[in-house]
Short mmCIF file of C-alpha atoms in Angstrom, two decimals:
data_model
loop_
_atom_site.label_atom_id
_atom_site.label_comp_id
_atom_site.label_asym_id
_atom_site.label_seq_id
_atom_site.Cartn_x
_atom_site.Cartn_y
_atom_site.Cartn_z
CA MET A 55 200.73 109.18 121.32
CA PRO A 56 197.79 110.01 119.07
CA ILE A 57 194.33 108.88 120.08
CA LYS A 58 193.05 106.08 117.90
CA ARG A 59 189.54 106.70 116.51
CA PHE A 60 187.28 103.74 115.74
CA GLY A 61 184.93 105.51 113.32
CA SER A 62 183.42 108.81 112.42
CA HIS A 63 180.15 110.24 113.73
CA LYS A 64 178.59 109.55 110.36
CA SER A 65 179.53 105.86 110.51
CA LEU A 66 178.08 105.60 114.02
CA VAL A 67 174.77 107.05 112.87
CA SER A 68 174.68 104.66 109.96
CA TYR A 69 175.40 101.76 112.30
CA SER A 70 172.55 102.86 114.59
CA GLN A 71 170.11 103.03 111.69
CA ALA A 72 171.29 99.68 110.39
CA THR A 73 170.80 98.13 113.82
CA LYS A 74 167.20 99.44 113.98
CA LEU A 75 166.47 98.01 110.56
CA SER A 76 168.12 94.65 111.23
CA TYR A 77 166.26 94.12 114.51
CA GLY A 78 162.96 95.45 113.21
CA TYR A 79 162.77 98.57 115.39
CA PRO A 80 160.04 100.99 114.24
CA ASN A 81 160.91 104.44 112.98
CA MET A 82 160.22 106.56 116.07
CA ASN A 83 159.69 109.71 113.98
CA ILE A 84 156.57 108.45 112.24
CA SER A 85 153.37 110.15 113.54
CA ARG A 86 155.35 111.54 116.44
CA SER A 87 153.35 114.76 116.21
CA GLY A 88 150.12 113.10 115.02
CA TYR A 89 146.85 112.39 116.79
CA ARG A 90 144.42 109.53 117.22
CA VAL A 91 140.66 109.45 117.67
CA PHE A 92 139.11 106.61 119.67
CA SER A 93 135.56 105.69 120.60
CA ALA A 94 135.09 104.70 124.24
CA ASN A 95 132.16 102.47 123.33
CA SER A 96 132.13 99.64 120.82
CA THR A 97 128.37 99.46 120.21
CA THR A 98 127.09 100.51 116.80
CA ALA A 99 124.73 103.20 118.09
CA CYS A 100 127.45 104.90 120.14
CA THR A 101 130.16 104.78 117.45
CA GLU A 102 127.97 106.44 114.82
CA LEU A 103 128.89 109.97 115.92
CA ALA A 104 132.57 109.00 116.22
CA LYS A 105 132.57 107.71 112.64
CA LYS A 106 131.01 110.92 111.33
CA ILE A 107 133.65 112.99 113.13
CA THR A 108 136.56 110.91 111.81
CA GLU A 109 135.15 111.08 108.27
CA ARG A 110 135.13 114.88 108.46
CA LEU A 111 138.68 114.87 109.83
CA GLY A 112 139.90 112.44 107.17
CA VAL A 113 141.36 110.02 109.71
CA GLU A 114 140.60 106.47 110.74
CA LEU A 115 138.95 105.60 114.04
CA GLY A 116 141.55 104.24 116.46
CA LYS A 117 141.66 100.49 116.92
CA SER A 118 140.51 99.44 120.36
CA VAL A 119 138.20 96.94 122.02
CA VAL A 120 135.85 98.01 124.81
CA HIS A 121 133.76 95.25 126.33
CA GLN A 122 132.14 94.03 129.53
CA GLU A 123 133.42 90.94 131.31
CA SER A 124 131.02 88.27 132.54
CA ASN A 125 131.07 89.91 135.98
CA SER A 126 130.20 93.32 134.39
CA GLU A 127 133.73 94.70 134.76
CA THR A 128 134.86 97.03 131.96
CA ARG A 129 137.92 96.07 129.94
CA VAL A 130 139.70 98.25 127.38
CA ASP A 131 142.37 96.95 124.99
CA LEU A 132 144.26 99.44 122.80
CA LYS A 133 145.37 97.88 119.52
CA GLU A 134 147.84 100.57 118.41
CA SER A 135 150.56 102.78 119.83
CA VAL A 136 149.66 106.23 121.16
CA ARG A 137 153.04 107.23 122.60
CA GLY A 138 153.68 110.96 122.36
CA GLN A 139 150.42 111.71 120.52
CA ASP A 140 147.30 113.76 121.13
CA VAL A 141 144.46 111.32 121.71
CA PHE A 142 140.78 112.26 121.49
CA ILE A 143 138.23 109.97 123.16
CA ILE A 144 134.68 110.31 121.84
CA GLN A 145 132.10 109.09 124.32
CA THR A 146 128.40 109.43 123.70
CA ILE A 147 126.23 108.60 126.69
CA PRO A 148 123.63 105.86 126.11
CA ARG A 149 120.94 104.86 128.59
CA ASP A 150 123.43 102.99 130.77
CA VAL A 151 125.14 106.15 132.02
CA ASN A 152 127.34 104.60 134.69
CA THR A 153 128.78 101.99 132.32
CA ALA A 154 129.61 104.75 129.83
CA ILE A 155 131.41 106.72 132.54
CA MET A 156 133.43 103.67 133.55
CA GLU A 157 134.39 103.03 129.92
CA LEU A 158 135.64 106.60 129.63
CA LEU A 159 137.63 106.40 132.87
CA VAL A 160 139.25 103.05 132.02
CA MET A 161 140.18 104.13 128.49
CA SER A 162 141.60 107.44 129.76
CA TYR A 163 143.78 105.61 132.26
CA ALA A 164 144.88 103.10 129.62
CA LEU A 165 146.00 105.96 127.38
CA LYS A 166 147.75 107.67 130.28
CA THR A 167 149.75 104.55 131.10
CA SER A 168 150.51 104.13 127.36
CA CYS A 169 152.32 107.52 127.41
CA ALA A 170 149.87 109.55 125.34
CA LYS A 171 150.95 113.19 125.22
CA ASN A 172 147.49 114.75 125.72
CA ILE A 173 144.18 113.00 126.38
CA ILE A 174 141.15 115.02 125.33
CA GLY A 175 137.65 113.80 126.12
CA VAL A 176 134.96 114.60 123.55
CA ILE A 177 131.79 114.25 125.63
CA PRO A 178 128.96 116.03 123.76
CA TYR A 179 126.47 115.36 126.57
CA PHE A 180 128.14 115.58 129.97
CA PRO A 181 126.40 113.17 132.37
CA TYR A 182 125.24 114.13 135.87
CA SER A 183 125.18 117.77 134.76
CA LYS A 184 121.84 118.29 136.50
CA GLN A 185 123.43 117.30 139.80
CA CYS A 186 125.60 120.40 139.97
CA LYS A 187 124.04 121.98 143.07
CA MET A 188 123.84 120.96 146.69
CA ARG A 189 120.52 119.34 147.56
CA LYS A 190 119.84 119.07 151.28
CA ARG A 191 122.34 116.46 152.50
CA GLY A 192 123.24 115.17 149.06
CA SER A 193 126.38 115.83 147.06
CA VAL A 194 127.50 117.70 143.97
CA VAL A 195 128.00 114.61 141.83
CA CYS A 196 129.07 116.61 138.78
CA LYS A 197 132.11 117.91 140.65
CA LEU A 198 132.96 114.36 141.76
CA LEU A 199 132.88 113.20 138.14
CA ALA A 200 135.13 116.09 137.09
CA SER A 201 137.70 115.05 139.71
CA MET A 202 137.54 111.41 138.60
CA LEU A 203 138.18 112.32 134.96
CA ALA A 204 141.18 114.44 135.92
CA LYS A 205 142.58 111.63 138.05
CA ALA A 206 142.10 109.14 135.22
CA GLY A 207 144.32 111.24 132.95
CA LEU A 208 142.14 113.62 130.91
CA THR A 209 143.83 116.95 130.14
CA HIS A 210 141.04 118.69 128.22
CA ILE A 211 137.31 118.27 127.54
CA ILE A 212 135.13 119.21 124.58
CA THR A 213 131.45 119.22 125.43
CA MET A 214 128.26 120.90 124.24
CA ASP A 215 125.61 122.99 126.02
CA LEU A 216 126.37 122.19 129.64
CA HIS A 217 123.24 122.33 131.79
CA GLN A 218 124.87 125.10 133.80
CA LYS A 219 127.88 126.98 132.40
CA GLU A 220 129.34 127.23 135.91
CA ILE A 221 130.12 123.50 135.72
CA GLN A 222 133.32 124.46 133.88
CA GLY A 223 134.67 125.67 137.22
CA PHE A 224 134.60 122.11 138.59
CA PHE A 225 137.49 121.09 136.34
CA SER A 226 141.20 121.57 136.90
CA PHE A 227 141.88 121.56 133.13
CA PRO A 228 140.43 123.44 130.12
CA VAL A 229 136.81 122.86 129.07
CA ASP A 230 135.41 123.97 125.70
CA ASN A 231 131.63 124.25 125.99
CA LEU A 232 130.43 124.35 122.37
CA ARG A 233 126.95 125.49 121.32
CA ALA A 234 124.33 123.70 119.25
CA SER A 235 122.19 126.81 118.79
CA PRO A 236 123.59 127.72 115.31
CA PHE A 237 122.50 124.32 113.97
CA LEU A 238 119.07 124.45 115.61
CA ILE A 239 118.50 128.03 114.41
CA GLN A 240 119.47 126.96 110.89
CA TYR A 241 116.93 124.13 111.14
CA ILE A 242 114.20 126.60 112.15
CA GLN A 243 115.00 128.87 109.22
CA GLU A 244 115.19 126.12 106.62
CA GLU A 245 112.74 123.44 107.79
CA ILE A 246 109.88 125.30 109.50
CA PRO A 247 107.59 126.94 106.93
CA ASP A 248 106.49 130.47 107.83
CA TYR A 249 108.82 130.55 110.85
CA ARG A 250 108.42 134.34 110.86
CA ASN A 251 104.98 133.70 112.35
CA ALA A 252 106.51 131.76 115.27
CA VAL A 253 107.22 132.62 118.89
CA ILE A 254 109.96 131.16 121.06
CA VAL A 255 108.61 129.58 124.25
CA ALA A 256 110.30 128.96 127.60
CA LYS A 257 108.38 126.25 129.43
CA SER A 258 109.54 127.67 132.78
CA PRO A 259 111.18 130.89 133.99
CA SER A 260 114.47 129.03 134.46
CA ALA A 261 114.62 128.39 130.69
CA ALA A 262 113.87 132.01 129.78
CA LYS A 263 117.49 133.09 129.19
CA ARG A 264 118.14 130.32 126.69
CA ALA A 265 114.85 130.99 124.90
CA GLN A 266 115.56 134.72 124.84
CA ALA A 267 118.86 134.11 123.02
CA TYR A 268 116.99 132.20 120.26
CA ALA A 269 114.25 134.85 120.06
CA GLU A 270 116.74 137.69 119.65
CA ARG A 271 118.70 135.91 116.93
CA LEU A 272 115.58 134.96 114.98
CA ARG A 273 113.94 138.35 115.62
CA LEU A 274 110.89 136.60 117.10
CA GLY A 275 108.70 137.17 120.13
CA LEU A 276 109.26 135.48 123.49
CA VAL A 277 106.63 133.64 125.56
CA VAL A 278 107.19 132.32 129.08
CA ILE A 279 105.01 129.75 130.85
CA HIS A 280 104.90 130.35 134.60
CA GLY A 281 103.25 128.33 137.35
CA GLU A 282 104.04 124.77 136.35
CA ALA A 283 102.93 122.05 138.71
CA ASN A 284 106.40 120.58 139.19
CA HIS A 285 108.95 122.57 141.17
CA SER A 286 111.86 123.89 139.16
CA GLU A 287 115.45 123.33 140.24
CA SER A 288 115.76 126.80 141.72
CA ASP A 289 112.86 126.07 144.08
CA MET A 290 114.29 122.86 145.52
CA ALA A 291 115.57 123.11 149.04
CA ASP A 292 119.28 123.06 149.68
CA GLY A 293 121.21 122.50 152.89
CA ARG A 294 120.75 126.08 154.03
CA GLN A 295 117.02 125.51 154.46
CA SER A 296 117.44 122.47 156.69
CA PRO A 297 116.20 122.97 160.28
CA PRO A 298 118.90 123.26 162.94
CA LEU A 299 119.51 120.37 165.29
CA THR A 300 117.31 120.47 168.37
CA ARG A 301 119.41 120.82 171.49
CA PRO A 302 118.21 121.09 175.07
CA SER A 303 118.37 124.70 176.19
CA ALA A 304 120.07 125.48 179.48
CA GLY A 305 118.15 128.50 180.61
CA HIS A 306 118.53 130.23 177.23
CA THR A 307 115.52 130.41 174.93
CA GLY A 308 117.62 131.09 171.83
CA LEU A 309 117.03 133.55 169.02
CA GLU A 310 113.57 133.98 167.61
CA LEU A 311 114.26 134.19 163.88
CA PRO A 312 111.56 135.34 161.47
CA VAL A 313 109.67 132.44 159.95
CA MET A 314 110.27 131.99 156.21
CA MET A 315 106.97 131.66 154.39
CA ALA A 316 106.67 128.60 152.18
CA LYS A 317 106.58 129.13 148.42
CA GLU A 318 103.33 128.49 146.60
CA LYS A 319 103.05 128.11 142.85
CA PRO A 320 100.61 130.52 141.19
CA PRO A 321 98.06 129.29 138.65
CA ILE A 322 99.56 128.50 135.27
CA THR A 323 100.09 131.70 133.32
CA VAL A 324 101.29 132.22 129.76
CA VAL A 325 103.17 135.50 129.50
CA GLY A 326 102.82 136.46 125.86
CA ASP A 327 100.46 135.81 122.97
CA VAL A 328 100.55 132.52 121.02
CA GLY A 329 97.17 132.78 119.29
CA GLY A 330 97.46 131.82 115.62
CA ARG A 331 101.25 131.34 115.96
CA ILE A 332 103.78 128.56 115.67
CA ALA A 333 105.16 127.80 119.15
CA ILE A 334 108.79 126.64 119.41
CA ILE A 335 109.70 125.38 122.90
CA ILE A 336 113.45 125.69 123.58
CA ASP A 337 115.48 123.81 126.20
CA ASP A 338 118.88 122.14 126.58
CA ILE A 339 117.76 118.63 127.63
CA ILE A 340 114.62 116.66 126.86
CA ASP A 341 114.45 113.56 129.04
CA ASP A 342 111.17 112.96 130.85
CA VAL A 343 108.74 114.68 128.52
CA GLU A 344 105.80 115.22 130.86
CA ASP A 345 106.63 118.93 131.28
CA PHE A 346 106.90 119.41 127.52
CA VAL A 347 103.61 117.58 126.89
CA ALA A 348 101.86 119.71 129.52
CA ALA A 349 103.31 122.90 128.03
CA ALA A 350 102.15 121.85 124.55
CA GLU A 351 98.61 121.31 125.81
CA ILE A 352 98.57 124.78 127.40
CA LEU A 353 99.88 126.39 124.22
CA LYS A 354 97.28 124.53 122.16
CA GLU A 355 94.54 125.83 124.44
CA ARG A 356 95.89 129.38 124.00
CA GLY A 357 95.60 129.13 120.21
CA ALA A 358 99.00 127.89 118.92
CA TYR A 359 98.36 125.94 115.71
CA LYS A 360 101.69 124.13 115.53
CA ILE A 361 104.11 123.19 118.30
CA TYR A 362 107.80 122.29 118.02
CA VAL A 363 110.16 121.21 120.79
CA MET A 364 113.87 121.82 120.25
CA ALA A 365 116.68 120.70 122.55
CA THR A 366 120.38 119.92 122.28
CA HIS A 367 120.37 116.60 124.12
CA GLY A 368 117.59 114.14 123.38
CA LEU A 369 117.79 111.59 126.18
CA LEU A 370 114.13 110.61 125.69
CA SER A 371 114.01 108.15 128.58
CA ALA A 372 111.27 105.73 129.60
CA ASP A 373 108.00 106.21 127.68
CA ALA A 374 109.06 109.48 126.05
CA PRO A 375 108.49 108.33 122.42
CA ARG A 376 104.96 107.11 123.17
CA LEU A 377 104.04 110.25 125.12
CA ILE A 378 105.33 112.48 122.32
CA GLU A 379 103.42 110.51 119.70
CA GLU A 380 100.17 110.86 121.66
CA SER A 381 100.67 114.54 122.55
CA ALA A 382 99.88 117.84 120.87
CA ILE A 383 103.56 118.22 119.92
CA ASP A 384 104.03 118.21 116.15
CA GLU A 385 107.79 117.69 116.04
CA VAL A 386 110.73 117.18 118.40
CA VAL A 387 114.13 118.29 117.09
CA VAL A 388 117.31 117.20 118.88
CA THR A 389 120.98 116.85 117.95
CA ASN A 390 122.97 113.62 117.75
CA THR A 391 124.96 114.25 120.94
CA VAL A 392 123.11 111.25 122.40
CA PRO A 393 122.20 108.11 120.40
CA HIS A 394 118.41 107.85 119.99
CA GLU A 395 117.83 105.73 116.90
CA VAL A 396 115.54 103.35 118.78
CA GLN A 397 113.34 106.23 119.95
CA LYS A 398 113.10 107.54 116.36
CA LEU A 399 111.76 104.18 115.22
CA GLN A 400 109.10 104.35 117.93
CA CYS A 401 108.11 107.95 117.19
CA PRO A 402 108.35 109.50 113.68
CA LYS A 403 107.92 112.98 115.18
CA ILE A 404 111.57 112.94 116.37
CA GLN A 405 114.06 114.62 114.01
CA THR A 406 117.85 114.78 114.33
CA VAL A 407 120.32 117.58 113.57
CA ASP A 408 123.94 116.57 112.98
CA VAL A 409 126.56 118.52 115.00
CA SER A 410 129.60 116.42 114.04
CA MET A 411 130.93 119.34 111.97
CA VAL A 412 131.62 121.61 114.96
CA LEU A 413 133.03 118.75 117.06
CA ALA A 414 135.43 117.78 114.26
CA GLU A 415 136.54 121.39 113.83
CA ALA A 416 137.15 121.69 117.58
CA ILE A 417 139.36 118.58 117.48
CA ARG A 418 141.34 119.92 114.53
CA ARG A 419 141.89 123.31 116.16
CA ILE A 420 142.95 121.91 119.51
CA HIS A 421 145.46 119.54 117.91
CA ASN A 422 146.92 122.31 115.71
CA GLY A 423 147.03 124.79 118.58
CA GLU A 424 144.65 127.19 116.82
CA SER A 425 142.28 129.60 118.52
CA MET A 426 138.78 128.35 119.37
CA ALA A 427 137.29 131.85 119.10
CA TYR A 428 135.93 131.12 115.60
CA LEU A 429 133.57 128.51 117.08
CA PHE A 430 132.18 131.04 119.57
CA ARG A 431 131.39 133.90 117.19
CA ASN A 432 128.51 136.11 118.35
CA ILE A 433 128.01 133.97 121.46
CA THR A 434 127.41 135.98 124.62
CA VAL A 435 127.72 135.02 128.27
CA ASP A 436 123.99 134.35 128.55
CA ASP A 437 123.89 131.92 125.59
#
């Protein structure tokens, strides 16, 4: 007896499509391979960079609401589907660092539970990056934050000028550490008159490598200030210098180890000539500006007739705008990795360089699976 067929494969497909249309099911093929860009902060100052990036990419900023409850809890509501898509979260770090971190964690987890394919954090300034070494009986907070982001669902991070490049080893997923130096070097060449008469200054020996990279690219001299009053990070004691626990000896006097002599800072010395030159102080972060103000005064005493300070991340905390305005510093140039519009209103010496171009290009390349090598041209290990 022949088998009775109730319809062809073609008719079944047509019936399936008709059912989706009649019940209002969405077409699951639309934007299946697309991507979305969200801002993890809803404030105007923090979304400015996100809007510039999306404008360069030619996409709209993802619809979401990030707000604080009355009890200061963070709530994130996604207003569109992200299933099966690459999602980029842009989070600039305002003064309230811990709230910004919580916003990023909550949004990452919300995207993870909404079945996003890949969740990439775009964090131009990575917070707690200065706490990347063991201090006495403290903790390496930067590594803790890296573990929290991985647990929340991030699969990739785009950042810029990490305080220490070794921080990338804290993560269990890829990290692209972009550089702001091409934009700052371009600013020097185009906006500083007679920059050929300038010298690049490291305000401490620990900043010498970064300053040397700028000096070699601009074909300028290098000056290093040594003997600052404040101890640098490399001089701070870690757990290995802690005294051993005192235990009662039972007839054994113990080992007599050689006594380590305490370090003593030498008088402030400027290694290099700045007389009649433009001095450009280079660093990665400018937060508390006392060290920069002190360095500017020393350079002024040594004969520098104009002083610039250039850094990637302009945190400019506390009274930084007032101190800069009253100091010998002529201009402070920072990028827009951190919102600082309020500080610019307080101090007209602060100038901003836009780095949204390289962040947008990094997003485009990661989504398309293209090589990132183009963004690291002529960048060495020491940069």
